[in-house]
Amino acid sequence: MKASKLIKDIENRLSPQRENRHWEAVWMARALFSLTGNHILLDVEIDPDQTQMETLCQWIEKRNQGYPLQYLLGEWDFFGRRFLVGEGVLIPRSETEILVETVLSYFKKRPAPKLLDLCSGSGCIAVTLALERRDALVTAVELSPEAVKYLRANDELHQSGVNVIQRDALTPFSDALWDGIVSNPPYLTREEMDHLQTEVTYEPQMALYGEEDGLFFYRRLTRIWKTRLKPGGMLAFEVGDHQGDSVAQILRENGFSKVCQTADYHGIIRVVTGIWR
Ligand code: GLN
Protein backbone atom coordinates (compact mmCIF):
# COMPACT_ATOMS: atom_id res chain seq x y z
CA MET A 1 0.00 0.00 0.00
CA LYS A 2 1.26 3.51 -0.82
CA ALA A 3 2.08 5.75 2.16
CA SER A 4 -0.39 8.37 0.93
CA LYS A 5 -3.20 5.80 0.82
CA LEU A 6 -2.44 4.58 4.33
CA ILE A 7 -2.37 8.17 5.63
CA LYS A 8 -5.66 8.98 3.90
CA ASP A 9 -7.23 5.83 5.41
CA ILE A 10 -6.12 6.79 8.93
CA GLU A 11 -7.33 10.34 8.37
CA ASN A 12 -10.78 9.11 7.34
CA ARG A 13 -11.04 6.96 10.46
CA LEU A 14 -10.14 9.77 12.84
CA SER A 15 -13.21 11.57 14.08
CA PRO A 16 -14.12 14.56 11.89
CA GLN A 17 -14.02 17.00 14.84
CA ARG A 18 -10.21 16.79 14.85
CA GLU A 19 -9.05 19.82 12.87
CA ASN A 20 -5.56 18.36 12.73
CA ARG A 21 -6.72 15.04 11.31
CA HIS A 22 -4.35 14.97 8.38
CA TRP A 23 -1.27 15.71 10.49
CA GLU A 24 -2.31 13.28 13.20
CA ALA A 25 -2.56 10.59 10.52
CA VAL A 26 0.89 11.51 9.21
CA TRP A 27 2.36 11.36 12.73
CA MET A 28 0.78 7.97 13.40
CA ALA A 29 2.05 6.56 10.11
CA ARG A 30 5.52 7.97 10.72
CA ALA A 31 5.81 6.55 14.21
CA LEU A 32 4.37 3.14 13.42
CA PHE A 33 6.20 2.51 10.15
CA SER A 34 9.38 4.46 10.93
CA LEU A 35 8.80 6.77 8.00
CA THR A 36 10.80 9.92 7.42
CA GLY A 37 9.50 13.07 5.77
CA ASN A 38 11.26 11.91 2.61
CA HIS A 39 9.51 8.54 2.61
CA ILE A 40 6.22 10.39 2.68
CA LEU A 41 7.27 12.82 -0.07
CA LEU A 42 8.36 9.92 -2.24
CA ASP A 43 5.12 8.11 -1.37
CA VAL A 44 6.92 4.83 -0.66
CA GLU A 45 5.25 1.46 -0.60
CA ILE A 46 4.36 0.18 2.92
CA ASP A 47 3.65 -3.39 3.83
CA PRO A 48 1.99 -3.30 7.26
CA ASP A 49 2.03 -6.53 9.26
CA GLN A 50 -0.84 -7.66 11.42
CA THR A 51 0.59 -6.33 14.69
CA GLN A 52 1.09 -2.91 13.17
CA MET A 53 -2.48 -2.86 11.86
CA GLU A 54 -3.80 -3.88 15.27
CA THR A 55 -1.77 -1.15 16.96
CA LEU A 56 -3.05 1.35 14.44
CA CYS A 57 -6.67 0.34 15.14
CA GLN A 58 -6.10 0.76 18.88
CA TRP A 59 -4.45 4.14 18.37
CA ILE A 60 -7.34 5.42 16.24
CA GLU A 61 -9.91 4.18 18.72
CA LYS A 62 -8.14 5.72 21.73
CA ARG A 63 -7.45 8.95 19.87
CA ASN A 64 -11.13 9.24 18.95
CA GLN A 65 -11.88 9.07 22.68
CA GLY A 66 -9.59 12.03 23.35
CA TYR A 67 -6.49 10.15 24.50
CA PRO A 68 -3.39 12.30 23.76
CA LEU A 69 -1.75 11.55 20.43
CA GLN A 70 1.68 12.10 21.99
CA TYR A 71 1.18 9.30 24.53
CA LEU A 72 0.11 6.94 21.73
CA LEU A 73 3.19 7.76 19.68
CA GLY A 74 5.40 7.61 22.78
CA GLU A 75 7.36 10.60 21.55
CA TRP A 76 6.99 14.26 20.66
CA ASP A 77 9.15 16.95 19.12
CA PHE A 78 10.55 19.82 21.10
CA PHE A 79 13.03 22.36 19.73
CA GLY A 80 13.59 20.12 16.71
CA ARG A 81 14.41 17.00 18.72
CA ARG A 82 12.48 13.90 19.66
CA PHE A 83 11.50 13.41 23.32
CA LEU A 84 10.12 10.23 24.79
CA VAL A 85 6.79 10.72 26.55
CA GLY A 86 4.03 8.63 28.07
CA GLU A 87 1.53 8.61 30.90
CA GLY A 88 2.94 10.20 34.02
CA VAL A 89 4.86 12.98 32.31
CA LEU A 90 3.74 16.34 30.95
CA ILE A 91 3.84 16.50 27.14
CA PRO A 92 6.32 19.10 25.87
CA ARG A 93 4.51 22.16 24.47
CA SER A 94 5.77 24.40 21.71
CA GLU A 95 5.24 27.51 23.89
CA THR A 96 7.93 26.20 26.23
CA GLU A 97 10.43 26.71 23.41
CA ILE A 98 10.08 30.46 24.11
CA LEU A 99 11.39 29.85 27.64
CA VAL A 100 14.38 27.96 26.26
CA GLU A 101 15.07 30.65 23.64
CA THR A 102 14.92 33.38 26.29
CA VAL A 103 17.43 31.60 28.50
CA LEU A 104 19.75 30.78 25.59
CA SER A 105 19.70 34.37 24.48
CA TYR A 106 20.59 35.71 27.97
CA PHE A 107 23.54 33.31 28.28
CA LYS A 108 24.78 33.76 24.71
CA LYS A 109 27.91 35.65 25.70
CA ARG A 110 28.35 34.04 29.12
CA PRO A 111 30.68 31.03 29.06
CA ALA A 112 30.01 27.72 30.84
CA PRO A 113 26.81 28.72 32.68
CA LYS A 114 25.58 26.58 35.57
CA LEU A 115 21.88 26.07 34.93
CA LEU A 116 19.18 24.49 37.06
CA ASP A 117 15.82 23.31 35.72
CA LEU A 118 13.16 22.85 38.42
CA CYS A 119 10.08 20.63 37.93
CA SER A 120 11.82 19.25 34.88
CA GLY A 121 9.25 16.63 33.78
CA SER A 122 10.35 15.00 30.51
CA GLY A 123 13.54 17.06 30.67
CA CYS A 124 12.77 18.82 27.41
CA ILE A 125 14.06 22.14 28.82
CA ALA A 126 17.16 20.77 30.57
CA VAL A 127 18.20 18.46 27.73
CA THR A 128 17.69 21.18 25.11
CA LEU A 129 19.73 23.71 27.12
CA ALA A 130 22.52 21.17 27.55
CA LEU A 131 22.57 20.35 23.84
CA GLU A 132 22.34 23.92 22.65
CA ARG A 133 25.07 24.94 25.07
CA ARG A 134 27.59 22.12 25.24
CA ASP A 135 29.70 24.16 27.67
CA ALA A 136 26.85 24.54 30.19
CA LEU A 137 26.51 22.43 33.33
CA VAL A 138 22.85 21.54 33.54
CA THR A 139 21.05 20.01 36.52
CA ALA A 140 17.40 18.89 36.40
CA VAL A 141 15.20 18.38 39.45
CA GLU A 142 12.02 16.33 39.28
CA LEU A 143 9.96 14.76 42.05
CA SER A 144 7.72 12.27 40.26
CA PRO A 145 9.32 8.83 39.79
CA GLU A 146 7.37 8.27 36.54
CA ALA A 147 8.55 11.57 35.11
CA VAL A 148 12.14 10.95 36.23
CA LYS A 149 12.15 7.75 34.15
CA TYR A 150 11.40 9.79 31.03
CA LEU A 151 13.85 12.49 32.07
CA ARG A 152 16.68 9.97 32.36
CA ALA A 153 15.66 8.24 29.13
CA ASN A 154 15.66 11.55 27.26
CA ASP A 155 19.02 12.50 28.70
CA GLU A 156 20.36 9.14 27.58
CA LEU A 157 18.73 9.31 24.14
CA HIS A 158 20.41 12.64 23.45
CA GLN A 159 23.58 12.02 25.45
CA SER A 160 23.05 15.44 26.95
CA GLY A 161 24.97 14.95 30.18
CA VAL A 162 22.26 16.49 32.37
CA ASN A 163 22.66 15.85 36.07
CA VAL A 164 19.28 14.39 37.08
CA ILE A 165 18.14 14.72 40.69
CA GLN A 166 14.94 13.17 41.95
CA ARG A 167 13.58 15.37 44.70
CA ASP A 168 11.14 18.08 45.63
CA ALA A 169 12.02 21.45 44.09
CA LEU A 170 10.47 23.14 47.12
CA THR A 171 13.45 22.21 49.31
CA PRO A 172 16.87 23.45 48.20
CA PHE A 173 19.39 20.62 48.13
CA SER A 174 22.80 22.21 48.23
CA ASP A 175 24.61 25.48 48.73
CA ALA A 176 25.60 25.57 45.08
CA LEU A 177 25.09 28.88 43.31
CA TRP A 178 23.61 29.01 39.81
CA ASP A 179 23.92 31.35 36.87
CA GLY A 180 20.41 30.52 35.76
CA ILE A 181 17.37 28.85 37.29
CA VAL A 182 14.57 27.96 34.93
CA SER A 183 11.20 26.36 35.51
CA ASN A 184 7.92 25.53 33.83
CA PRO A 185 6.10 24.77 37.09
CA PRO A 186 2.49 23.62 37.47
CA TYR A 187 0.45 26.79 36.99
CA LEU A 188 -3.16 25.99 36.21
CA THR A 189 -5.80 27.46 38.54
CA ARG A 190 -8.58 25.52 40.27
CA GLU A 191 -10.99 26.97 37.73
CA GLU A 192 -8.82 25.82 34.80
CA MET A 193 -8.41 22.34 36.32
CA ASP A 194 -12.20 22.05 36.37
CA HIS A 195 -12.41 22.74 32.63
CA LEU A 196 -9.50 20.82 31.17
CA GLN A 197 -9.49 19.78 27.54
CA THR A 198 -10.07 15.97 27.43
CA GLU A 199 -6.47 15.31 26.33
CA VAL A 200 -5.03 17.24 29.28
CA THR A 201 -7.05 15.17 31.80
CA TYR A 202 -4.71 12.27 30.96
CA GLU A 203 -1.65 14.29 31.97
CA PRO A 204 -0.38 14.23 35.56
CA GLN A 205 -2.32 16.63 37.76
CA MET A 206 0.90 17.12 39.70
CA ALA A 207 2.48 18.77 36.64
CA LEU A 208 -0.50 21.04 36.00
CA TYR A 209 -2.09 22.30 39.21
CA GLY A 210 -0.64 25.46 40.74
CA GLU A 211 -3.19 25.62 43.59
CA GLU A 212 -6.27 27.88 43.73
CA ASP A 213 -4.82 30.89 41.86
CA GLY A 214 -2.15 28.97 39.89
CA LEU A 215 0.64 31.03 41.46
CA PHE A 216 1.71 28.75 44.33
CA PHE A 217 4.93 27.49 42.73
CA TYR A 218 6.01 30.93 41.50
CA ARG A 219 5.78 32.30 45.05
CA ARG A 220 7.50 29.36 46.70
CA LEU A 221 10.20 28.69 44.10
CA THR A 222 11.14 32.37 43.87
CA ARG A 223 11.44 32.77 47.64
CA ILE A 224 13.39 29.54 48.09
CA TRP A 225 15.78 29.71 45.14
CA LYS A 226 16.61 33.41 44.83
CA THR A 227 19.44 33.14 47.34
CA ARG A 228 20.96 30.33 45.26
CA LEU A 229 21.50 32.61 42.28
CA LYS A 230 24.81 34.33 41.65
CA PRO A 231 24.61 38.13 41.37
CA GLY A 232 23.55 38.77 37.78
CA GLY A 233 21.97 35.30 37.61
CA MET A 234 18.66 34.84 35.84
CA LEU A 235 15.42 33.35 37.10
CA ALA A 236 13.17 32.37 34.18
CA PHE A 237 9.62 31.06 34.45
CA GLU A 238 7.09 29.91 31.92
CA VAL A 239 3.73 31.41 32.89
CA GLY A 240 0.11 30.58 32.11
CA ASP A 241 -2.47 32.80 30.44
CA HIS A 242 -2.79 36.20 32.15
CA GLN A 243 -0.17 35.37 34.81
CA GLY A 244 2.58 37.63 33.43
CA ASP A 245 1.89 40.67 35.62
CA SER A 246 1.36 38.64 38.81
CA VAL A 247 4.58 36.66 38.34
CA ALA A 248 6.51 39.82 37.44
CA GLN A 249 5.20 41.32 40.69
CA ILE A 250 6.36 38.26 42.68
CA LEU A 251 9.86 38.62 41.20
CA ARG A 252 10.03 42.34 41.99
CA GLU A 253 8.79 41.81 45.56
CA ASN A 254 11.59 39.27 46.00
CA GLY A 255 14.26 41.78 44.97
CA PHE A 256 14.78 40.87 41.31
CA SER A 257 15.69 43.62 38.88
CA LYS A 258 15.18 43.96 35.12
CA VAL A 259 11.97 41.95 35.37
CA CYS A 260 10.85 41.23 31.85
CA GLN A 261 7.86 39.57 30.20
CA THR A 262 8.24 37.83 26.86
CA ALA A 263 5.34 37.11 24.51
CA ASP A 264 4.92 34.34 21.95
CA TYR A 265 4.18 34.92 18.26
CA HIS A 266 0.52 35.55 19.07
CA GLY A 267 1.38 38.27 21.58
CA ILE A 268 0.54 36.08 24.62
CA ILE A 269 2.95 36.47 27.56
CA ARG A 270 4.67 33.10 28.06
CA VAL A 271 7.84 33.88 29.99
CA VAL A 272 8.80 36.10 32.92
CA THR A 273 12.44 36.63 33.82
CA GLY A 274 14.30 38.58 36.46
CA ILE A 275 17.92 39.25 37.28
CA TRP A 276 19.17 38.68 40.80
CA ARG A 277 20.41 41.97 42.29
N1 GLN B 1 0.84 24.43 29.47
C1 GLN B 1 0.07 23.45 30.18
C2 GLN B 1 -1.38 23.54 29.81
O1 GLN B 1 -1.82 24.56 29.33
C3 GLN B 1 0.26 23.61 31.67
C4 GLN B 1 1.62 23.25 32.05
C5 GLN B 1 1.99 23.76 33.37
O2 GLN B 1 1.16 23.90 34.27
N2 GLN B 1 3.22 24.07 33.51
O3 GLN B 1 -2.12 22.60 29.96
CSV table of N, CA and C in Angstrom, one decimal, residues 63-155:
chain,number,residue,atom,x,y,z
A,63,ARG,N,-7.5,7.5,20.3
A,63,ARG,CA,-7.4,8.9,19.9
A,63,ARG,C,-8.8,9.5,19.7
A,64,ASN,N,-9.8,8.7,19.1
A,64,ASN,CA,-11.1,9.2,19.0
A,64,ASN,C,-11.9,9.4,20.3
A,65,GLN,N,-11.3,8.8,21.3
A,65,GLN,CA,-11.9,9.1,22.7
A,65,GLN,C,-11.2,10.2,23.4
A,66,GLY,N,-10.2,10.9,22.7
A,66,GLY,CA,-9.6,12.0,23.3
A,66,GLY,C,-8.3,11.7,24.0
A,67,TYR,N,-7.8,10.5,23.9
A,67,TYR,CA,-6.5,10.2,24.5
A,67,TYR,C,-5.4,10.9,23.7
A,68,PRO,N,-4.4,11.5,24.5
A,68,PRO,CA,-3.4,12.3,23.8
A,68,PRO,C,-2.6,11.5,22.7
A,69,LEU,N,-2.5,12.1,21.5
A,69,LEU,CA,-1.7,11.6,20.4
A,69,LEU,C,-0.3,11.3,20.9
A,70,GLN,N,0.3,12.2,21.6
A,70,GLN,CA,1.7,12.1,22.0
A,70,GLN,C,1.9,10.9,22.8
A,71,TYR,N,1.0,10.5,23.7
A,71,TYR,CA,1.2,9.3,24.5
A,71,TYR,C,1.1,8.0,23.7
A,72,LEU,N,0.2,8.1,22.6
A,72,LEU,CA,0.1,6.9,21.7
A,72,LEU,C,1.4,6.7,21.0
A,73,LEU,N,2.0,7.8,20.5
A,73,LEU,CA,3.2,7.8,19.7
A,73,LEU,C,4.4,7.4,20.6
A,74,GLY,N,4.3,7.9,21.9
A,74,GLY,CA,5.4,7.6,22.8
A,74,GLY,C,6.5,8.6,22.6
A,75,GLU,N,6.3,9.6,21.8
A,75,GLU,CA,7.4,10.6,21.5
A,75,GLU,C,6.7,11.9,21.0
A,76,TRP,N,7.5,13.0,21.2
A,76,TRP,CA,7.0,14.3,20.7
A,76,TRP,C,8.2,15.2,20.4
A,77,ASP,N,8.0,16.1,19.5
A,77,ASP,CA,9.1,16.9,19.1
A,77,ASP,C,9.2,18.2,20.0
A,78,PHE,N,10.4,18.6,20.4
A,78,PHE,CA,10.5,19.8,21.1
A,78,PHE,C,11.9,20.4,20.6
A,79,PHE,N,11.8,21.7,20.2
A,79,PHE,CA,13.0,22.4,19.7
A,79,PHE,C,13.8,21.5,18.7
A,80,GLY,N,13.0,20.9,17.8
A,80,GLY,CA,13.6,20.1,16.7
A,80,GLY,C,14.2,18.8,17.1
A,81,ARG,N,13.9,18.3,18.3
A,81,ARG,CA,14.4,17.0,18.7
A,81,ARG,C,13.3,16.2,19.3
A,82,ARG,N,13.5,14.8,19.2
A,82,ARG,CA,12.5,13.9,19.7
A,82,ARG,C,12.6,13.7,21.2
A,83,PHE,N,11.5,13.7,21.9
A,83,PHE,CA,11.5,13.4,23.3
A,83,PHE,C,10.5,12.3,23.6
A,84,LEU,N,11.0,11.4,24.4
A,84,LEU,CA,10.1,10.2,24.8
A,84,LEU,C,9.1,10.7,25.8
A,85,VAL,N,7.8,10.3,25.6
A,85,VAL,CA,6.8,10.7,26.6
A,85,VAL,C,5.8,9.6,26.7
A,86,GLY,N,5.1,9.6,27.8
A,86,GLY,CA,4.0,8.6,28.1
A,86,GLY,C,3.3,9.0,29.3
A,87,GLU,N,2.3,8.3,29.7
A,87,GLU,CA,1.5,8.6,30.9
A,87,GLU,C,2.5,8.9,32.1
A,88,GLY,N,2.1,9.9,32.9
A,88,GLY,CA,2.9,10.2,34.0
A,88,GLY,C,3.9,11.3,33.8
A,89,VAL,N,4.0,11.8,32.6
A,89,VAL,CA,4.9,13.0,32.3
A,89,VAL,C,4.1,14.0,31.4
A,90,LEU,N,4.4,15.3,31.7
A,90,LEU,CA,3.7,16.3,30.9
A,90,LEU,C,4.3,16.3,29.5
A,91,ILE,N,3.4,16.5,28.5
A,91,ILE,CA,3.8,16.5,27.1
A,91,ILE,C,4.5,17.8,26.8
A,92,PRO,N,5.7,17.8,26.2
A,92,PRO,CA,6.3,19.1,25.9
A,92,PRO,C,5.4,19.9,25.0
A,93,ARG,N,5.3,21.2,25.3
A,93,ARG,CA,4.5,22.2,24.5
A,93,ARG,C,5.4,23.1,23.7
A,94,SER,N,4.9,23.5,22.5
A,94,SER,CA,5.8,24.4,21.7
A,94,SER,C,6.0,25.7,22.4
A,95,GLU,N,5.0,26.2,23.2
A,95,GLU,CA,5.2,27.5,23.9
A,95,GLU,C,6.4,27.5,24.8
A,96,THR,N,6.8,26.3,25.3
A,96,THR,CA,7.9,26.2,26.2
A,96,THR,C,9.3,26.5,25.5
A,97,GLU,N,9.2,26.4,24.2
A,97,GLU,CA,10.4,26.7,23.4
A,97,GLU,C,10.8,28.2,23.6
A,98,ILE,N,9.8,29.0,23.9
A,98,ILE,CA,10.1,30.5,24.1
A,98,ILE,C,10.9,30.6,25.4
A,99,LEU,N,10.6,29.8,26.4
A,99,LEU,CA,11.4,29.8,27.6
A,99,LEU,C,12.8,29.5,27.3
A,100,VAL,N,13.0,28.4,26.6
A,100,VAL,CA,14.4,28.0,26.3
A,100,VAL,C,15.1,29.0,25.5
A,101,GLU,N,14.4,29.6,24.5
A,101,GLU,CA,15.1,30.7,23.6
A,101,GLU,C,15.5,31.9,24.5
A,102,THR,N,14.6,32.2,25.4
A,102,THR,CA,14.9,33.4,26.3
A,102,THR,C,16.2,33.1,27.1
A,103,VAL,N,16.3,31.9,27.7
A,103,VAL,CA,17.4,31.6,28.5
A,103,VAL,C,18.7,31.5,27.6
A,104,LEU,N,18.6,30.9,26.5
A,104,LEU,CA,19.8,30.8,25.6
A,104,LEU,C,20.2,32.2,25.2
A,105,SER,N,19.3,33.0,24.9
A,105,SER,CA,19.7,34.4,24.5
A,105,SER,C,20.4,35.1,25.6
A,106,TYR,N,19.9,35.0,26.9
A,106,TYR,CA,20.6,35.7,28.0
A,106,TYR,C,22.0,35.2,28.2
A,107,PHE,N,22.2,33.9,28.0
A,107,PHE,CA,23.5,33.3,28.3
A,107,PHE,C,24.5,33.2,27.1
A,108,LYS,N,24.0,33.8,26.0
A,108,LYS,CA,24.8,33.8,24.7
A,108,LYS,C,26.3,34.1,24.9
A,109,LYS,N,26.5,35.2,25.6
A,109,LYS,CA,27.9,35.7,25.7
A,109,LYS,C,28.5,35.3,27.0
A,110,ARG,N,27.8,34.4,27.8
A,110,ARG,CA,28.4,34.0,29.1
A,110,ARG,C,28.8,32.6,29.0
A,111,PRO,N,30.1,32.4,29.2
A,111,PRO,CA,30.7,31.0,29.1
A,111,PRO,C,30.3,30.1,30.2
A,112,ALA,N,30.2,28.8,29.9
A,112,ALA,CA,30.0,27.7,30.8
A,112,ALA,C,29.0,28.0,32.0
A,113,PRO,N,27.8,28.4,31.6
A,113,PRO,CA,26.8,28.7,32.7
A,113,PRO,C,26.4,27.5,33.4
A,114,LYS,N,26.1,27.7,34.7
A,114,LYS,CA,25.6,26.6,35.6
A,114,LYS,C,24.1,26.8,35.6
A,115,LEU,N,23.3,25.9,35.1
A,115,LEU,CA,21.9,26.1,34.9
A,115,LEU,C,21.1,25.0,35.7
A,116,LEU,N,20.0,25.4,36.3
A,116,LEU,CA,19.2,24.5,37.1
A,116,LEU,C,17.8,24.5,36.5
A,117,ASP,N,17.2,23.4,36.2
A,117,ASP,CA,15.8,23.3,35.7
A,117,ASP,C,15.0,22.6,36.8
A,118,LEU,N,14.0,23.4,37.3
A,118,LEU,CA,13.2,22.8,38.4
A,118,LEU,C,11.8,22.3,37.9
A,119,CYS,N,11.3,21.3,38.4
A,119,CYS,CA,10.1,20.6,37.9
A,119,CYS,C,10.3,20.2,36.5
A,120,SER,N,11.3,19.5,36.2
A,120,SER,CA,11.8,19.3,34.9
A,120,SER,C,11.0,18.4,34.0
A,121,GLY,N,10.1,17.5,34.6
A,121,GLY,CA,9.3,16.6,33.8
A,121,GLY,C,10.0,15.7,32.8
A,122,SER,N,9.7,15.8,31.5
A,122,SER,CA,10.3,15.0,30.5
A,122,SER,C,11.8,15.4,30.3
A,123,GLY,N,12.2,16.6,30.8
A,123,GLY,CA,13.5,17.1,30.7
A,123,GLY,C,13.7,17.8,29.4
A,124,CYS,N,12.6,18.2,28.7
A,124,CYS,CA,12.8,18.8,27.4
A,124,CYS,C,13.5,20.1,27.5
A,125,ILE,N,13.3,20.9,28.6
A,125,ILE,CA,14.1,22.1,28.8
A,125,ILE,C,15.5,21.9,29.1
A,126,ALA,N,15.8,21.0,30.1
A,126,ALA,CA,17.2,20.8,30.6
A,126,ALA,C,18.0,20.2,29.5
A,127,VAL,N,17.4,19.2,28.8
A,127,VAL,CA,18.2,18.5,27.7
A,127,VAL,C,18.5,19.4,26.6
A,128,THR,N,17.5,20.2,26.2
A,128,THR,CA,17.7,21.2,25.1
A,128,THR,C,18.8,22.2,25.5
A,129,LEU,N,18.7,22.7,26.7
A,129,LEU,CA,19.7,23.7,27.1
A,129,LEU,C,21.1,23.1,27.0
A,130,ALA,N,21.2,21.8,27.5
A,130,ALA,CA,22.5,21.2,27.6
A,130,ALA,C,23.0,20.9,26.1
A,131,LEU,N,22.1,20.6,25.2
A,131,LEU,CA,22.6,20.3,23.8
A,131,LEU,C,22.9,21.6,23.1
A,132,GLU,N,22.1,22.7,23.4
A,132,GLU,CA,22.3,23.9,22.7
A,132,GLU,C,23.6,24.6,23.2
A,133,ARG,N,23.9,24.3,24.5
A,133,ARG,CA,25.1,24.9,25.1
A,133,ARG,C,25.9,23.8,25.7
A,134,ARG,N,26.8,23.3,24.8
A,134,ARG,CA,27.6,22.1,25.2
A,134,ARG,C,28.5,22.5,26.4
A,135,ASP,N,28.8,23.8,26.6
A,135,ASP,CA,29.7,24.2,27.7
A,135,ASP,C,29.0,24.4,29.0
A,136,ALA,N,27.6,24.3,29.0
A,136,ALA,CA,26.8,24.5,30.2
A,136,ALA,C,26.8,23.3,31.1
A,137,LEU,N,26.7,23.5,32.4
A,137,LEU,CA,26.5,22.4,33.3
A,137,LEU,C,25.0,22.5,33.7
A,138,VAL,N,24.3,21.5,33.3
A,138,VAL,CA,22.8,21.5,33.5
A,138,VAL,C,22.4,20.5,34.5
A,139,THR,N,21.6,20.9,35.5
A,139,THR,CA,21.0,20.0,36.5
A,139,THR,C,19.5,20.1,36.4
A,140,ALA,N,18.9,18.9,36.5
A,140,ALA,CA,17.4,18.9,36.4
A,140,ALA,C,16.8,18.3,37.7
A,141,VAL,N,15.8,18.9,38.2
A,141,VAL,CA,15.2,18.4,39.5
A,141,VAL,C,13.8,18.0,39.2
A,142,GLU,N,13.4,16.8,39.5
A,142,GLU,CA,12.0,16.3,39.3
A,142,GLU,C,11.6,15.4,40.4
A,143,LEU,N,10.4,15.6,40.9
A,143,LEU,CA,10.0,14.8,42.1
A,143,LEU,C,9.3,13.4,41.6
A,144,SER,N,8.5,13.5,40.6
A,144,SER,CA,7.7,12.3,40.3
A,144,SER,C,8.6,11.1,39.7
A,145,PRO,N,8.5,9.9,40.3
A,145,PRO,CA,9.3,8.8,39.8
A,145,PRO,C,9.0,8.5,38.3
A,146,GLU,N,7.7,8.6,37.9
A,146,GLU,CA,7.4,8.3,36.5
A,146,GLU,C,8.0,9.3,35.6
A,147,ALA,N,8.0,10.5,36.0
A,147,ALA,CA,8.6,11.6,35.1
A,147,ALA,C,10.1,11.4,35.1
A,148,VAL,N,10.7,11.1,36.2
A,148,VAL,CA,12.1,10.9,36.2
A,148,VAL,C,12.6,9.9,35.3
A,149,LYS,N,11.8,8.8,35.1
A,149,LYS,CA,12.2,7.7,34.2
A,149,LYS,C,12.3,8.3,32.7
A,150,TYR,N,11.3,9.2,32.4
A,150,TYR,CA,11.4,9.8,31.0
A,150,TYR,C,12.6,10.8,30.9
A,151,LEU,N,12.8,11.5,32.0
A,151,LEU,CA,13.9,12.5,32.1
A,151,LEU,C,15.2,11.8,31.8
A,152,ARG,N,15.4,10.7,32.5
A,152,ARG,CA,16.7,10.0,32.4
A,152,ARG,C,16.8,9.4,30.9
A,153,ALA,N,15.7,8.9,30.5
A,153,ALA,CA,15.7,8.2,29.1
A,153,ALA,C,16.0,9.3,28.1
A,154,ASN,N,15.4,10.5,28.2
A,154,ASN,CA,15.7,11.5,27.3
A,154,ASN,C,17.1,12.1,27.3
A,155,ASP,N,17.6,12.1,28.5
A,155,ASP,CA,19.0,12.5,28.7
A,155,ASP,C,19.9,11.5,28.0
